[in-house]
Amino acid sequence: QRIFTAILDGPEWRDFWEQPATLGRYPETASGDAAQSLWVLSQRVLRFSNRTWSAEDENIEPLLASIRANAGGQLLTAALLQASALDQANHILNTAHEQGRYCQNGKRTDVGTISKTIVTKFFAADIQAWSAQVSQRHYEIQTALSALESALTDVAPAAYRSWMEKRDAVLQQLYTGPREHVHTVQRALDNC
């Protein structure tokens, strides 16, 4: 319980997950330092859980200081931004498709051609590249995050476990959102 309180209920962990007002140039400006510190911290907690803790493992303050840099919050904000933008794009595509604006008489309309060009130019070129970088950031912290939280789940309060589930559902959208969008694009624009 004390380890949970010191790490997952401490101010550094809250700072790690604090969502910024803006993302700036995230993810290209993000550092891997927090992910590395999170990994080392998770290994120390695992050694404590396995009773193989050493005196060297006791100095966790520098690791906690390193994870303060809201890397988790940036990731959550990026995931929410992506989900919102893709939901909006899917709504527009579905509505126009249902209204027959992309295809008429088995042929793509001018609106369909323009929409296809926009999707190819912006989604495939820019948005997917950004999404891949954000997913890479998620991948960098996911293993350490899972190891750390798994070691402490038994002592985590229900409120924390509930927050974890909500957070993980948001982060899962980093992978499912683009796939669903591609499916929506194909259904709306490629079926003439």
PDB file of C-alpha atoms in Angstrom:
ATOM      1  CA  GLN A   1       0.000   0.000   0.000  1.00  0.00           C
ATOM      2  CA  ARG A   2       2.843   2.410   0.840  1.00  0.00           C
ATOM      3  CA  ILE A   3       4.455   1.862  -2.571  1.00  0.00           C
ATOM      4  CA  PHE A   4       1.142   2.547  -4.311  1.00  0.00           C
ATOM      5  CA  THR A   5       0.655   5.721  -2.293  1.00  0.00           C
ATOM      6  CA  ALA A   6       4.216   6.908  -2.899  1.00  0.00           C
ATOM      7  CA  ILE A   7       4.169   6.250  -6.634  1.00  0.00           C
ATOM      8  CA  LEU A   8       0.718   5.959  -8.206  1.00  0.00           C
ATOM      9  CA  ASP A   9      -0.992   8.288  -5.756  1.00  0.00           C
ATOM     10  CA  GLY A  10       1.823  10.813  -5.564  1.00  0.00           C
ATOM     11  CA  PRO A  11       2.136  14.264  -7.118  1.00  0.00           C
ATOM     12  CA  GLU A  12       4.662  13.098  -9.715  1.00  0.00           C
ATOM     13  CA  TRP A  13       2.210  10.522 -11.085  1.00  0.00           C
ATOM     14  CA  ARG A  14      -0.560  13.105 -11.210  1.00  0.00           C
ATOM     15  CA  ASP A  15       1.832  15.423 -13.071  1.00  0.00           C
ATOM     16  CA  PHE A  16       2.704  12.596 -15.471  1.00  0.00           C
ATOM     17  CA  TRP A  17      -0.974  12.266 -16.437  1.00  0.00           C
ATOM     18  CA  GLU A  18      -1.824  15.981 -16.338  1.00  0.00           C
ATOM     19  CA  GLN A  19      -3.257  16.988 -19.691  1.00  0.00           C
ATOM     20  CA  PRO A  20      -1.731  20.106 -21.247  1.00  0.00           C
ATOM     21  CA  ALA A  21      -3.900  22.920 -22.605  1.00  0.00           C
ATOM     22  CA  THR A  22      -2.229  22.531 -26.010  1.00  0.00           C
ATOM     23  CA  LEU A  23       0.007  19.923 -27.593  1.00  0.00           C
ATOM     24  CA  GLY A  24       2.354  22.316 -29.356  1.00  0.00           C
ATOM     25  CA  ARG A  25       4.555  20.230 -31.634  1.00  0.00           C
ATOM     26  CA  TYR A  26       3.845  16.961 -29.853  1.00  0.00           C
ATOM     27  CA  PRO A  27       4.798  14.195 -30.544  1.00  0.00           C
ATOM     28  CA  GLU A  28       7.898  15.288 -32.454  1.00  0.00           C
ATOM     29  CA  THR A  29       9.170  17.339 -29.499  1.00  0.00           C
ATOM     30  CA  ALA A  30       8.475  14.638 -26.903  1.00  0.00           C
ATOM     31  CA  SER A  31      11.394  13.069 -25.093  1.00  0.00           C
ATOM     32  CA  GLY A  32      11.842   9.413 -24.254  1.00  0.00           C
ATOM     33  CA  ASP A  33      13.257  10.273 -20.814  1.00  0.00           C
ATOM     34  CA  ALA A  34       9.961   9.788 -18.998  1.00  0.00           C
ATOM     35  CA  ALA A  35       9.422   6.426 -20.706  1.00  0.00           C
ATOM     36  CA  GLN A  36      12.909   5.273 -19.697  1.00  0.00           C
ATOM     37  CA  SER A  37      12.403   6.426 -16.110  1.00  0.00           C
ATOM     38  CA  LEU A  38       9.013   4.734 -16.018  1.00  0.00           C
ATOM     39  CA  TRP A  39      10.639   1.483 -17.150  1.00  0.00           C
ATOM     40  CA  VAL A  40      13.359   1.662 -14.472  1.00  0.00           C
ATOM     41  CA  LEU A  41      10.749   2.532 -11.840  1.00  0.00           C
ATOM     42  CA  SER A  42       8.563  -0.402 -12.877  1.00  0.00           C
ATOM     43  CA  GLN A  43      11.519  -2.773 -12.558  1.00  0.00           C
ATOM     44  CA  ARG A  44      12.309  -1.481  -9.085  1.00  0.00           C
ATOM     45  CA  VAL A  45       8.699  -1.938  -7.990  1.00  0.00           C
ATOM     46  CA  LEU A  46       8.729  -5.480  -9.397  1.00  0.00           C
ATOM     47  CA  ARG A  47      11.899  -6.262  -7.438  1.00  0.00           C
ATOM     48  CA  PHE A  48      10.220  -4.896  -4.311  1.00  0.00           C
ATOM     49  CA  SER A  49       7.156  -7.082  -4.982  1.00  0.00           C
ATOM     50  CA  ASN A  50       9.403 -10.114  -5.507  1.00  0.00           C
ATOM     51  CA  ARG A  51      11.411  -9.288  -2.377  1.00  0.00           C
ATOM     52  CA  THR A  52      14.621  -8.870  -4.394  1.00  0.00           C
ATOM     53  CA  TRP A  53      14.880  -5.170  -3.543  1.00  0.00           C
ATOM     54  CA  SER A  54      18.370  -3.772  -2.985  1.00  0.00           C
ATOM     55  CA  ALA A  55      19.651  -0.591  -1.366  1.00  0.00           C
ATOM     56  CA  GLU A  56      20.256   0.790  -4.872  1.00  0.00           C
ATOM     57  CA  ASP A  57      16.531   0.478  -5.609  1.00  0.00           C
ATOM     58  CA  GLU A  58      15.569   2.760  -2.734  1.00  0.00           C
ATOM     59  CA  ASN A  59      16.492   5.992  -4.518  1.00  0.00           C
ATOM     60  CA  ILE A  60      13.346   6.509  -6.582  1.00  0.00           C
ATOM     61  CA  GLU A  61      13.136  10.299  -6.239  1.00  0.00           C
ATOM     62  CA  PRO A  62      15.157  11.027  -9.427  1.00  0.00           C
ATOM     63  CA  LEU A  63      12.903   8.654 -11.366  1.00  0.00           C
ATOM     64  CA  LEU A  64       9.774  10.275  -9.978  1.00  0.00           C
ATOM     65  CA  ALA A  65      11.169  13.707 -10.849  1.00  0.00           C
ATOM     66  CA  SER A  66      11.806  12.547 -14.412  1.00  0.00           C
ATOM     67  CA  ILE A  67       8.257  11.285 -14.961  1.00  0.00           C
ATOM     68  CA  ARG A  68       6.743  14.596 -13.844  1.00  0.00           C
ATOM     69  CA  ALA A  69       6.970  15.876 -17.436  1.00  0.00           C
ATOM     70  CA  ASN A  70       3.307  15.066 -18.302  1.00  0.00           C
ATOM     71  CA  ALA A  71       4.213  12.532 -21.009  1.00  0.00           C
ATOM     72  CA  GLY A  72       1.100  10.546 -20.131  1.00  0.00           C
ATOM     73  CA  GLY A  73      -1.077  13.648 -20.201  1.00  0.00           C
ATOM     74  CA  GLN A  74       0.252  14.616 -23.617  1.00  0.00           C
ATOM     75  CA  LEU A  75      -0.507  11.118 -24.853  1.00  0.00           C
ATOM     76  CA  LEU A  76      -4.061  11.240 -23.468  1.00  0.00           C
ATOM     77  CA  THR A  77      -4.651  14.668 -24.997  1.00  0.00           C
ATOM     78  CA  ALA A  78      -3.370  13.461 -28.369  1.00  0.00           C
ATOM     79  CA  ALA A  79      -5.585  10.368 -28.196  1.00  0.00           C
ATOM     80  CA  LEU A  80      -8.654  12.459 -27.361  1.00  0.00           C
ATOM     81  CA  LEU A  81      -7.840  14.966 -30.110  1.00  0.00           C
ATOM     82  CA  GLN A  82      -7.429  12.193 -32.664  1.00  0.00           C
ATOM     83  CA  ALA A  83     -10.631  10.453 -31.576  1.00  0.00           C
ATOM     84  CA  SER A  84     -12.622  13.672 -31.779  1.00  0.00           C
ATOM     85  CA  ALA A  85     -11.253  14.633 -35.200  1.00  0.00           C
ATOM     86  CA  LEU A  86     -11.781  11.157 -36.658  1.00  0.00           C
ATOM     87  CA  ASP A  87     -15.305  10.935 -35.219  1.00  0.00           C
ATOM     88  CA  GLN A  88     -16.133  14.267 -36.834  1.00  0.00           C
ATOM     89  CA  ALA A  89     -14.595  13.209 -40.163  1.00  0.00           C
ATOM     90  CA  ASN A  90     -16.458   9.881 -40.051  1.00  0.00           C
ATOM     91  CA  HIS A  91     -19.732  11.694 -39.368  1.00  0.00           C
ATOM     92  CA  ILE A  92     -19.186  13.977 -42.374  1.00  0.00           C
ATOM     93  CA  LEU A  93     -18.247  11.048 -44.613  1.00  0.00           C
ATOM     94  CA  ASN A  94     -21.178   8.908 -43.482  1.00  0.00           C
ATOM     95  CA  THR A  95     -23.686  11.745 -43.853  1.00  0.00           C
ATOM     96  CA  ALA A  96     -22.493  12.653 -47.355  1.00  0.00           C
ATOM     97  CA  HIS A  97     -22.425   8.975 -48.339  1.00  0.00           C
ATOM     98  CA  GLU A  98     -25.983   8.414 -47.090  1.00  0.00           C
ATOM     99  CA  GLN A  99     -27.118  11.482 -49.040  1.00  0.00           C
ATOM    100  CA  GLY A 100     -25.557  10.081 -52.223  1.00  0.00           C
ATOM    101  CA  ARG A 101     -23.132  12.972 -52.587  1.00  0.00           C
ATOM    102  CA  TYR A 102     -20.133  10.784 -53.455  1.00  0.00           C
ATOM    103  CA  CYS A 103     -21.686   8.406 -55.969  1.00  0.00           C
ATOM    104  CA  GLN A 104     -24.501   8.779 -58.454  1.00  0.00           C
ATOM    105  CA  ASN A 105     -25.520   6.258 -61.085  1.00  0.00           C
ATOM    106  CA  GLY A 106     -22.586   4.028 -60.149  1.00  0.00           C
ATOM    107  CA  LYS A 107     -19.993   6.762 -60.772  1.00  0.00           C
ATOM    108  CA  ARG A 108     -18.013   8.971 -58.430  1.00  0.00           C
ATOM    109  CA  THR A 109     -19.284  12.557 -58.370  1.00  0.00           C
ATOM    110  CA  ASP A 110     -17.096  15.667 -58.371  1.00  0.00           C
ATOM    111  CA  VAL A 111     -17.666  15.894 -54.618  1.00  0.00           C
ATOM    112  CA  GLY A 112     -16.527  12.274 -54.319  1.00  0.00           C
ATOM    113  CA  THR A 113     -13.398  12.951 -56.366  1.00  0.00           C
ATOM    114  CA  ILE A 114     -12.514  16.045 -54.340  1.00  0.00           C
ATOM    115  CA  SER A 115     -13.162  14.207 -51.074  1.00  0.00           C
ATOM    116  CA  LYS A 116     -11.001  11.278 -52.179  1.00  0.00           C
ATOM    117  CA  THR A 117      -8.175  13.698 -53.054  1.00  0.00           C
ATOM    118  CA  ILE A 118      -8.455  15.415 -49.676  1.00  0.00           C
ATOM    119  CA  VAL A 119      -8.379  12.098 -47.842  1.00  0.00           C
ATOM    120  CA  THR A 120      -5.373  10.924 -49.838  1.00  0.00           C
ATOM    121  CA  LYS A 121      -3.486  14.174 -49.438  1.00  0.00           C
ATOM    122  CA  PHE A 122      -4.160  14.985 -45.798  1.00  0.00           C
ATOM    123  CA  PHE A 123      -5.160  11.808 -43.992  1.00  0.00           C
ATOM    124  CA  ALA A 124      -2.726   9.450 -45.667  1.00  0.00           C
ATOM    125  CA  ALA A 125       0.146  11.924 -45.822  1.00  0.00           C
ATOM    126  CA  ASP A 126      -0.149  13.987 -42.640  1.00  0.00           C
ATOM    127  CA  ILE A 127      -2.616  12.569 -40.166  1.00  0.00           C
ATOM    128  CA  GLN A 128      -1.501   8.944 -40.383  1.00  0.00           C
ATOM    129  CA  ALA A 129       2.136   9.992 -39.923  1.00  0.00           C
ATOM    130  CA  TRP A 130       1.207  12.016 -36.822  1.00  0.00           C
ATOM    131  CA  SER A 131      -0.936   9.170 -35.537  1.00  0.00           C
ATOM    132  CA  ALA A 132       1.929   6.707 -36.008  1.00  0.00           C
ATOM    133  CA  GLN A 133       4.246   8.951 -33.975  1.00  0.00           C
ATOM    134  CA  VAL A 134       1.675   9.231 -31.185  1.00  0.00           C
ATOM    135  CA  SER A 135       1.173   5.453 -31.234  1.00  0.00           C
ATOM    136  CA  GLN A 136       4.947   5.053 -30.938  1.00  0.00           C
ATOM    137  CA  ARG A 137       4.886   7.214 -27.797  1.00  0.00           C
ATOM    138  CA  HIS A 138       2.145   4.975 -26.410  1.00  0.00           C
ATOM    139  CA  TYR A 139       4.168   1.875 -27.235  1.00  0.00           C
ATOM    140  CA  GLU A 140       7.218   3.351 -25.463  1.00  0.00           C
ATOM    141  CA  ILE A 141       5.403   3.688 -22.147  1.00  0.00           C
ATOM    142  CA  GLN A 142       2.884   0.836 -22.373  1.00  0.00           C
ATOM    143  CA  THR A 143       5.087  -2.075 -21.283  1.00  0.00           C
ATOM    144  CA  ALA A 144       6.523  -0.201 -18.313  1.00  0.00           C
ATOM    145  CA  LEU A 145       3.116   1.207 -17.423  1.00  0.00           C
ATOM    146  CA  SER A 146       1.529  -2.250 -17.466  1.00  0.00           C
ATOM    147  CA  ALA A 147       4.336  -3.736 -15.390  1.00  0.00           C
ATOM    148  CA  LEU A 148       4.166  -0.953 -12.817  1.00  0.00           C
ATOM    149  CA  GLU A 149       0.395  -0.948 -12.451  1.00  0.00           C
ATOM    150  CA  SER A 150       0.131  -4.752 -12.504  1.00  0.00           C
ATOM    151  CA  ALA A 151       2.524  -4.977  -9.574  1.00  0.00           C
ATOM    152  CA  LEU A 152       0.332  -2.571  -7.596  1.00  0.00           C
ATOM    153  CA  THR A 153      -3.184  -3.437  -8.801  1.00  0.00           C
ATOM    154  CA  ASP A 154      -3.954  -5.566  -5.737  1.00  0.00           C
ATOM    155  CA  VAL A 155      -3.563  -2.558  -3.453  1.00  0.00           C
ATOM    156  CA  ALA A 156      -4.992   0.049  -5.837  1.00  0.00           C
ATOM    157  CA  PRO A 157      -8.302   1.552  -4.748  1.00  0.00           C
ATOM    158  CA  ALA A 158     -11.374   0.960  -6.897  1.00  0.00           C
ATOM    159  CA  ALA A 159     -11.338   4.605  -8.026  1.00  0.00           C
ATOM    160  CA  TYR A 160      -7.825   4.195  -9.431  1.00  0.00           C
ATOM    161  CA  ARG A 161      -8.704   0.941 -11.202  1.00  0.00           C
ATOM    162  CA  SER A 162     -11.770   2.626 -12.700  1.00  0.00           C
ATOM    163  CA  TRP A 163      -9.653   5.558 -13.908  1.00  0.00           C
ATOM    164  CA  MET A 164      -7.158   3.072 -15.381  1.00  0.00           C
ATOM    165  CA  GLU A 165      -9.908   1.377 -17.392  1.00  0.00           C
ATOM    166  CA  LYS A 166     -11.158   4.704 -18.744  1.00  0.00           C
ATOM    167  CA  ARG A 167      -7.631   5.830 -19.585  1.00  0.00           C
ATOM    168  CA  ASP A 168      -6.829   2.565 -21.337  1.00  0.00           C
ATOM    169  CA  ALA A 169     -10.038   2.801 -23.377  1.00  0.00           C
ATOM    170  CA  VAL A 170      -9.018   6.283 -24.546  1.00  0.00           C
ATOM    171  CA  LEU A 171      -5.510   5.099 -25.413  1.00  0.00           C
ATOM    172  CA  GLN A 172      -6.861   2.067 -27.266  1.00  0.00           C
ATOM    173  CA  GLN A 173      -8.537   4.512 -29.645  1.00  0.00           C
ATOM    174  CA  LEU A 174      -5.050   5.394 -30.909  1.00  0.00           C
ATOM    175  CA  TYR A 175      -5.172   2.065 -32.758  1.00  0.00           C
ATOM    176  CA  THR A 176      -8.866   1.512 -33.385  1.00  0.00           C
ATOM    177  CA  GLY A 177      -9.699   5.072 -34.482  1.00  0.00           C
ATOM    178  CA  PRO A 178      -7.543   5.192 -37.624  1.00  0.00           C
ATOM    179  CA  ARG A 179      -8.661   1.683 -38.659  1.00  0.00           C
ATOM    180  CA  GLU A 180     -12.316   2.647 -38.279  1.00  0.00           C
ATOM    181  CA  HIS A 181     -11.685   5.839 -40.254  1.00  0.00           C
ATOM    182  CA  VAL A 182     -10.036   3.935 -43.107  1.00  0.00           C
ATOM    183  CA  HIS A 183     -13.032   1.578 -43.164  1.00  0.00           C
ATOM    184  CA  THR A 184     -15.412   4.567 -43.259  1.00  0.00           C
ATOM    185  CA  VAL A 185     -13.426   6.179 -46.085  1.00  0.00           C
ATOM    186  CA  GLN A 186     -13.444   2.966 -48.098  1.00  0.00           C
ATOM    187  CA  ARG A 187     -17.161   2.421 -47.585  1.00  0.00           C
ATOM    188  CA  ALA A 188     -18.038   6.028 -48.414  1.00  0.00           C
ATOM    189  CA  LEU A 189     -15.659   6.776 -51.272  1.00  0.00           C
ATOM    190  CA  ASP A 190     -14.614   3.495 -52.872  1.00  0.00           C
ATOM    191  CA  ASN A 191     -17.981   1.889 -53.570  1.00  0.00           C
ATOM    192  CA  CYS A 192     -19.072   3.531 -56.818  1.00  0.00           C
TER     193      CYS A 192
END
